[in-house]
mmCIF file with all atom_site columns, C-alpha atoms in Angstrom:
data_model
loop_
_atom_site.group_PDB
_atom_site.id
_atom_site.type_symbol
_atom_site.label_atom_id
_atom_site.label_alt_id
_atom_site.label_comp_id
_atom_site.label_asym_id
_atom_site.label_entity_id
_atom_site.label_seq_id
_atom_site.pdbx_PDB_ins_code
_atom_site.Cartn_x
_atom_site.Cartn_y
_atom_site.Cartn_z
_atom_site.occupancy
_atom_site.B_iso_or_equiv
_atom_site.pdbx_formal_charge
_atom_site.auth_seq_id
_atom_site.auth_comp_id
_atom_site.auth_asym_id
_atom_site.auth_atom_id
_atom_site.pdbx_PDB_model_num
ATOM 1   C CA . GLY A 1 1   ? -29.906 -170.790 156.051 1.00 0.00 ? 60  GLY A CA 1
ATOM 2   C CA . GLY A 1 2   ? -28.166 -170.211 152.431 1.00 0.00 ? 61  GLY A CA 1
ATOM 3   C CA . ARG A 1 3   ? -26.949 -166.704 151.222 1.00 0.00 ? 62  ARG A CA 1
ATOM 4   C CA . SER A 1 4   ? -25.438 -166.457 147.747 1.00 0.00 ? 63  SER A CA 1
ATOM 5   C CA . SER A 1 5   ? -23.809 -163.987 145.362 1.00 0.00 ? 64  SER A CA 1
ATOM 6   C CA . GLU A 1 6   ? -26.652 -164.763 142.777 1.00 0.00 ? 65  GLU A CA 1
ATOM 7   C CA . ARG A 1 7   ? -28.803 -161.995 141.859 1.00 0.00 ? 66  ARG A CA 1
ATOM 8   C CA . GLY A 1 8   ? -32.513 -162.272 142.866 1.00 0.00 ? 67  GLY A CA 1
ATOM 9   C CA . GLY A 1 9   ? -35.177 -160.448 144.999 1.00 0.00 ? 68  GLY A CA 1
ATOM 10  C CA . THR A 1 10  ? -34.791 -160.922 148.572 1.00 0.00 ? 69  THR A CA 1
ATOM 11  C CA . THR A 1 11  ? -37.343 -162.616 150.951 1.00 0.00 ? 70  THR A CA 1
ATOM 12  C CA . GLU A 1 12  ? -37.817 -163.490 154.496 1.00 0.00 ? 71  GLU A CA 1
ATOM 13  C CA . GLY A 1 13  ? -34.453 -163.610 156.460 1.00 0.00 ? 72  GLY A CA 1
ATOM 14  C CA . GLY A 1 14  ? -32.339 -162.092 153.574 1.00 0.00 ? 73  GLY A CA 1
ATOM 15  C CA . VAL A 1 15  ? -32.477 -165.292 151.685 1.00 0.00 ? 74  VAL A CA 1
ATOM 16  C CA . SER A 1 16  ? -33.225 -164.820 147.920 1.00 0.00 ? 75  SER A CA 1
ATOM 17  C CA . GLU A 1 17  ? -36.204 -167.013 146.570 1.00 0.00 ? 76  GLU A CA 1
ATOM 18  C CA . SER A 1 18  ? -33.665 -168.026 143.748 1.00 0.00 ? 77  SER A CA 1
ATOM 19  C CA . ASP A 1 19  ? -30.764 -168.967 146.261 1.00 0.00 ? 78  ASP A CA 1
ATOM 20  C CA . THR A 1 20  ? -32.670 -171.919 147.961 1.00 0.00 ? 79  THR A CA 1
ATOM 21  C CA . VAL A 1 21  ? -33.394 -175.412 146.690 1.00 0.00 ? 80  VAL A CA 1
ATOM 22  C CA . ALA A 1 22  ? -37.278 -176.910 146.251 1.00 0.00 ? 81  ALA A CA 1
ATOM 23  C CA . GLY A 1 23  ? -38.726 -173.696 147.938 1.00 0.00 ? 82  GLY A CA 1
ATOM 24  C CA . ARG A 1 24  ? -36.855 -173.896 151.070 1.00 0.00 ? 83  ARG A CA 1
ATOM 25  C CA . ALA A 1 25  ? -38.312 -177.482 151.993 1.00 0.00 ? 84  ALA A CA 1
ATOM 26  C CA . ALA A 1 26  ? -35.468 -179.642 150.949 1.00 0.00 ? 85  ALA A CA 1
ATOM 27  C CA . GLU A 1 27  ? -35.240 -182.761 153.218 1.00 0.00 ? 86  GLU A CA 1
ATOM 28  C CA . SER A 1 28  ? -33.499 -182.941 156.505 1.00 0.00 ? 87  SER A CA 1
ATOM 29  C CA . ASP A 1 29  ? -33.000 -179.531 156.852 1.00 0.00 ? 88  ASP A CA 1
ATOM 30  C CA . THR A 1 30  ? -30.897 -178.973 153.822 1.00 0.00 ? 89  THR A CA 1
ATOM 31  C CA . VAL A 1 31  ? -30.323 -175.916 151.791 1.00 0.00 ? 90  VAL A CA 1
ATOM 32  C CA . ALA A 1 32  ? -28.449 -175.701 148.371 1.00 0.00 ? 91  ALA A CA 1
ATOM 33  C CA . SER A 1 33  ? -27.615 -172.172 147.393 1.00 0.00 ? 92  SER A CA 1
ATOM 34  C CA . ALA A 1 34  ? -25.725 -170.879 144.399 1.00 0.00 ? 93  ALA A CA 1
ATOM 35  C CA . GLY A 1 35  ? -22.102 -169.979 145.442 1.00 0.00 ? 94  GLY A CA 1
ATOM 36  C CA . GLY A 1 36  ? -21.397 -168.248 141.914 1.00 0.00 ? 95  GLY A CA 1
ATOM 37  C CA . ARG A 1 37  ? -23.044 -167.846 138.732 1.00 0.00 ? 96  ARG A CA 1
ATOM 38  C CA . THR A 1 38  ? -22.111 -166.566 135.442 1.00 0.00 ? 97  THR A CA 1
ATOM 39  C CA . ASP A 1 39  ? -22.958 -166.663 131.824 1.00 0.00 ? 98  ASP A CA 1
ATOM 40  C CA . ARG A 1 40  ? -20.999 -169.817 131.531 1.00 0.00 ? 99  ARG A CA 1
ATOM 41  C CA . GLY A 1 41  ? -22.344 -171.793 134.467 1.00 0.00 ? 100 GLY A CA 1
ATOM 42  C CA . VAL A 1 42  ? -23.047 -171.932 138.052 1.00 0.00 ? 101 VAL A CA 1
ATOM 43  C CA . TRP A 1 43  ? -21.493 -173.413 141.350 1.00 0.00 ? 102 TRP A CA 1
ATOM 44  C CA . LEU A 1 44  ? -24.199 -174.831 143.911 1.00 0.00 ? 103 LEU A CA 1
ATOM 45  C CA . ILE A 1 45  ? -23.099 -175.232 147.521 1.00 0.00 ? 104 ILE A CA 1
ATOM 46  C CA . SER A 1 46  ? -24.963 -177.310 149.991 1.00 0.00 ? 105 SER A CA 1
ATOM 47  C CA . GLU A 1 47  ? -25.082 -176.588 153.681 1.00 0.00 ? 106 GLU A CA 1
ATOM 48  C CA . LEU A 1 48  ? -26.147 -179.009 156.507 1.00 0.00 ? 107 LEU A CA 1
ATOM 49  C CA . ASP A 1 49  ? -26.324 -177.608 159.930 1.00 0.00 ? 108 ASP A CA 1
ATOM 50  C CA . GLY A 1 50  ? -25.162 -174.432 158.533 1.00 0.00 ? 109 GLY A CA 1
ATOM 51  C CA . GLN A 1 51  ? -21.828 -176.077 157.559 1.00 0.00 ? 110 GLN A CA 1
ATOM 52  C CA . PRO A 1 52  ? -20.831 -176.415 153.703 1.00 0.00 ? 111 PRO A CA 1
ATOM 53  C CA . SER A 1 53  ? -21.273 -180.233 153.197 1.00 0.00 ? 112 SER A CA 1
ATOM 54  C CA . GLY A 1 54  ? -21.262 -180.468 149.355 1.00 0.00 ? 113 GLY A CA 1
ATOM 55  C CA . PHE A 1 55  ? -21.059 -178.699 146.062 1.00 0.00 ? 114 PHE A CA 1
ATOM 56  C CA . CYS A 1 56  ? -21.740 -179.246 142.438 1.00 0.00 ? 115 CYS A CA 1
ATOM 57  C CA . GLY A 1 57  ? -20.804 -177.390 139.177 1.00 0.00 ? 116 GLY A CA 1
ATOM 58  C CA . VAL A 1 58  ? -22.497 -177.071 135.828 1.00 0.00 ? 117 VAL A CA 1
ATOM 59  C CA . ALA A 1 59  ? -21.750 -175.201 132.616 1.00 0.00 ? 118 ALA A CA 1
ATOM 60  C CA . TRP A 1 60  ? -24.163 -173.898 129.977 1.00 0.00 ? 119 TRP A CA 1
ATOM 61  C CA . ARG A 1 61  ? -23.084 -175.177 126.652 1.00 0.00 ? 120 ARG A CA 1
ATOM 62  C CA . GLU A 1 62  ? -23.988 -173.166 123.448 1.00 0.00 ? 121 GLU A CA 1
ATOM 63  C CA . ASN A 1 63  ? -25.782 -176.190 121.975 1.00 0.00 ? 122 ASN A CA 1
ATOM 64  C CA . GLY A 1 64  ? -28.357 -176.178 124.521 1.00 0.00 ? 123 GLY A CA 1
ATOM 65  C CA . VAL A 1 65  ? -26.733 -178.451 126.957 1.00 0.00 ? 124 VAL A CA 1
ATOM 66  C CA . CYS A 1 66  ? -26.523 -177.983 130.664 1.00 0.00 ? 125 CYS A CA 1
ATOM 67  C CA . GLU A 1 67  ? -23.207 -180.142 131.715 1.00 0.00 ? 126 GLU A CA 1
ATOM 68  C CA . LEU A 1 68  ? -22.797 -181.278 135.212 1.00 0.00 ? 127 LEU A CA 1
ATOM 69  C CA . GLY A 1 69  ? -18.985 -181.375 135.544 1.00 0.00 ? 128 GLY A CA 1
ATOM 70  C CA . THR A 1 70  ? -19.132 -182.590 139.387 1.00 0.00 ? 129 THR A CA 1
ATOM 71  C CA . MET A 1 71  ? -20.886 -183.022 142.362 1.00 0.00 ? 130 MET A CA 1
ATOM 72  C CA . TYR A 1 72  ? -19.987 -184.091 145.654 1.00 0.00 ? 131 TYR A CA 1
ATOM 73  C CA . VAL A 1 73  ? -21.431 -184.626 149.184 1.00 0.00 ? 132 VAL A CA 1
ATOM 74  C CA . GLU A 1 74  ? -19.144 -185.135 152.406 1.00 0.00 ? 133 GLU A CA 1
ATOM 75  C CA . PRO A 1 75  ? -19.457 -188.771 153.595 1.00 0.00 ? 134 PRO A CA 1
ATOM 76  C CA . PRO A 1 76  ? -21.018 -187.816 156.971 1.00 0.00 ? 135 PRO A CA 1
ATOM 77  C CA . ALA A 1 77  ? -24.009 -185.560 155.232 1.00 0.00 ? 136 ALA A CA 1
ATOM 78  C CA . GLN A 1 78  ? -24.663 -188.325 152.518 1.00 0.00 ? 137 GLN A CA 1
ATOM 79  C CA . ARG A 1 79  ? -28.225 -189.880 152.433 1.00 0.00 ? 138 ARG A CA 1
ATOM 80  C CA . ARG A 1 80  ? -29.683 -186.522 154.040 1.00 0.00 ? 139 ARG A CA 1
ATOM 81  C CA . GLY A 1 81  ? -31.189 -184.899 150.723 1.00 0.00 ? 140 GLY A CA 1
ATOM 82  C CA . LEU A 1 82  ? -28.078 -182.773 149.967 1.00 0.00 ? 141 LEU A CA 1
ATOM 83  C CA . GLY A 1 83  ? -27.680 -184.548 146.366 1.00 0.00 ? 142 GLY A CA 1
ATOM 84  C CA . ARG A 1 84  ? -31.376 -184.398 145.520 1.00 0.00 ? 143 ARG A CA 1
ATOM 85  C CA . ALA A 1 85  ? -31.840 -180.969 146.686 1.00 0.00 ? 144 ALA A CA 1
ATOM 86  C CA . MET A 1 86  ? -28.729 -179.621 144.344 1.00 0.00 ? 145 MET A CA 1
ATOM 87  C CA . MET A 1 87  ? -30.053 -181.868 141.362 1.00 0.00 ? 146 MET A CA 1
ATOM 88  C CA . ARG A 1 88  ? -33.615 -180.428 141.588 1.00 0.00 ? 147 ARG A CA 1
ATOM 89  C CA . ARG A 1 89  ? -32.017 -177.042 141.708 1.00 0.00 ? 148 ARG A CA 1
ATOM 90  C CA . ILE A 1 90  ? -29.646 -177.980 138.578 1.00 0.00 ? 149 ILE A CA 1
ATOM 91  C CA . ILE A 1 91  ? -32.805 -179.233 136.737 1.00 0.00 ? 150 ILE A CA 1
ATOM 92  C CA . GLY A 1 92  ? -34.754 -175.956 137.551 1.00 0.00 ? 151 GLY A CA 1
ATOM 93  C CA . LEU A 1 93  ? -31.822 -173.762 136.620 1.00 0.00 ? 152 LEU A CA 1
ATOM 94  C CA . ALA A 1 94  ? -31.463 -175.688 133.139 1.00 0.00 ? 153 ALA A CA 1
ATOM 95  C CA . ARG A 1 95  ? -34.977 -175.341 132.433 1.00 0.00 ? 154 ARG A CA 1
ATOM 96  C CA . GLU A 1 96  ? -35.051 -171.736 133.371 1.00 0.00 ? 155 GLU A CA 1
ATOM 97  C CA . ARG A 1 97  ? -32.220 -171.067 130.887 1.00 0.00 ? 156 ARG A CA 1
ATOM 98  C CA . GLY A 1 98  ? -34.065 -173.075 128.143 1.00 0.00 ? 157 GLY A CA 1
ATOM 99  C CA . CYS A 1 99  ? -31.626 -175.914 127.895 1.00 0.00 ? 158 CYS A CA 1
ATOM 100 C CA . ARG A 1 100 ? -32.986 -179.179 125.959 1.00 0.00 ? 159 ARG A CA 1
ATOM 101 C CA . SER A 1 101 ? -30.655 -181.731 128.242 1.00 0.00 ? 160 SER A CA 1
ATOM 102 C CA . ILE A 1 102 ? -28.403 -182.109 131.152 1.00 0.00 ? 161 ILE A CA 1
ATOM 103 C CA . GLU A 1 103 ? -25.123 -184.632 130.182 1.00 0.00 ? 162 GLU A CA 1
ATOM 104 C CA . LEU A 1 104 ? -23.029 -185.855 132.986 1.00 0.00 ? 163 LEU A CA 1
ATOM 105 C CA . ASP A 1 105 ? -20.396 -188.840 133.367 1.00 0.00 ? 164 ASP A CA 1
ATOM 106 C CA . TYR A 1 106 ? -19.603 -191.089 136.146 1.00 0.00 ? 165 TYR A CA 1
ATOM 107 C CA . ALA A 1 107 ? -17.559 -194.203 136.486 1.00 0.00 ? 166 ALA A CA 1
ATOM 108 C CA . ALA A 1 108 ? -19.124 -197.412 135.417 1.00 0.00 ? 167 ALA A CA 1
ATOM 109 C CA . ALA A 1 109 ? -18.104 -199.252 138.576 1.00 0.00 ? 168 ALA A CA 1
ATOM 110 C CA . ASN A 1 110 ? -20.223 -196.771 140.871 1.00 0.00 ? 169 ASN A CA 1
ATOM 111 C CA . THR A 1 111 ? -23.448 -198.409 141.248 1.00 0.00 ? 170 THR A CA 1
ATOM 112 C CA . LYS A 1 112 ? -24.795 -196.194 143.853 1.00 0.00 ? 171 LYS A CA 1
ATOM 113 C CA . THR A 1 113 ? -24.166 -192.900 141.535 1.00 0.00 ? 172 THR A CA 1
ATOM 114 C CA . ALA A 1 114 ? -25.704 -194.738 138.503 1.00 0.00 ? 173 ALA A CA 1
ATOM 115 C CA . ALA A 1 115 ? -29.248 -195.630 140.773 1.00 0.00 ? 174 ALA A CA 1
ATOM 116 C CA . PHE A 1 116 ? -28.955 -192.060 141.790 1.00 0.00 ? 175 PHE A CA 1
ATOM 117 C CA . TYR A 1 117 ? -28.920 -190.269 138.439 1.00 0.00 ? 176 TYR A CA 1
ATOM 118 C CA . ALA A 1 118 ? -31.550 -192.993 137.108 1.00 0.00 ? 177 ALA A CA 1
ATOM 119 C CA . GLY A 1 119 ? -33.912 -191.813 139.416 1.00 0.00 ? 178 GLY A CA 1
ATOM 120 C CA . PHE A 1 120 ? -33.956 -188.417 138.214 1.00 0.00 ? 179 PHE A CA 1
ATOM 121 C CA . GLY A 1 121 ? -34.356 -189.669 134.558 1.00 0.00 ? 180 GLY A CA 1
ATOM 122 C CA . PHE A 1 122 ? -30.856 -189.757 133.353 1.00 0.00 ? 181 PHE A CA 1
ATOM 123 C CA . ARG A 1 123 ? -30.373 -192.556 130.708 1.00 0.00 ? 182 ARG A CA 1
ATOM 124 C CA . GLU A 1 124 ? -26.999 -193.789 129.146 1.00 0.00 ? 183 GLU A CA 1
ATOM 125 C CA . TYR A 1 125 ? -26.056 -192.491 125.920 1.00 0.00 ? 184 TYR A CA 1
ATOM 126 C CA . ALA A 1 126 ? -22.529 -193.869 125.438 1.00 0.00 ? 185 ALA A CA 1
ATOM 127 C CA . ARG A 1 127 ? -19.536 -195.731 127.265 1.00 0.00 ? 186 ARG A CA 1
ATOM 128 C CA . GLU A 1 128 ? -15.919 -195.063 127.035 1.00 0.00 ? 187 GLU A CA 1
ATOM 129 C CA . HIS A 1 129 ? -12.325 -196.190 128.778 1.00 0.00 ? 188 HIS A CA 1
ATOM 130 C CA . VAL A 1 130 ? -10.747 -193.172 130.195 1.00 0.00 ? 189 VAL A CA 1
ATOM 131 C CA . ALA A 1 131 ? -7.104  -194.118 130.259 1.00 0.00 ? 190 ALA A CA 1
ATOM 132 C CA . TRP A 1 132 ? -6.007  -191.631 132.944 1.00 0.00 ? 191 TRP A CA 1
ATOM 133 C CA . VAL A 1 133 ? -8.162  -193.246 135.525 1.00 0.00 ? 192 VAL A CA 1
ATOM 134 C CA . ASN A 1 134 ? -7.764  -196.637 133.504 1.00 0.00 ? 193 ASN A CA 1
ATOM 135 C CA . ALA A 1 135 ? -11.784 -197.028 134.233 1.00 0.00 ? 194 ALA A CA 1
ATOM 136 C CA . GLN A 1 136 ? -15.022 -197.273 132.083 1.00 0.00 ? 195 GLN A CA 1
ATOM 137 C CA . VAL A 1 137 ? -17.016 -194.270 132.112 1.00 0.00 ? 196 VAL A CA 1
ATOM 138 C CA . ILE A 1 138 ? -20.944 -194.080 131.414 1.00 0.00 ? 197 ILE A CA 1
ATOM 139 C CA . LYS A 1 139 ? -22.322 -190.806 129.777 1.00 0.00 ? 198 LYS A CA 1
ATOM 140 C CA . ALA A 1 140 ? -25.510 -190.204 130.737 1.00 0.00 ? 199 ALA A CA 1
ATOM 141 C CA . ARG A 1 141 ? -28.252 -187.571 129.496 1.00 0.00 ? 200 ARG A CA 1
ATOM 142 C CA . LEU A 1 142 ? -31.648 -186.229 130.805 1.00 0.00 ? 201 LEU A CA 1
ATOM 143 C CA . ASP A 1 143 ? -33.915 -184.945 128.343 1.00 0.00 ? 202 ASP A CA 1
ATOM 144 C CA . LEU A 1 144 ? -35.643 -181.842 129.913 1.00 0.00 ? 203 LEU A CA 1
ATOM 145 C CA . ARG A 1 145 ? -37.912 -181.859 127.083 1.00 0.00 ? 204 ARG A CA 1
ATOM 146 C CA . LEU A 1 146 ? -39.641 -185.141 128.605 1.00 0.00 ? 205 LEU A CA 1
ATOM 147 C CA . PRO A 1 147 ? -41.852 -185.024 131.866 1.00 0.00 ? 206 PRO A CA 1
ATOM 148 C CA . SER A 1 148 ? -40.064 -185.221 135.067 1.00 0.00 ? 207 SER A CA 1
ATOM 149 C CA . PRO A 1 149 ? -39.967 -188.802 136.575 1.00 0.00 ? 208 PRO A CA 1
#
């Protein structure tokens, strides 16, 4: 199970309801819990079989935007629901906070990532060349005012 340093009422087994993803029903026995929360953002840590296997970090912006800065799942744990569980949790946290959108960017050449985010309703709004990685980057946004896909 997942534990966290985040505030919340304790439920069965010492796990806070706010610490788990999708009501503790994430696919493939996965759990994502908040590893740390501040007024500026939150880190989520995903576990598979009790082992940390992924993480993501978001920042709350003053303009009502939640910025997903990074998301990573260890290769052996990929395709087991960890990324989906974290994304659902991020969307839920952003809605709870009253954010109007979630924004992120990813390498244009990464078609798996593009499909993952598109599945949640993210839409491209800009492209730019990032010199330090010499790559085209897509900026995408999920409008939280629209119904979920």
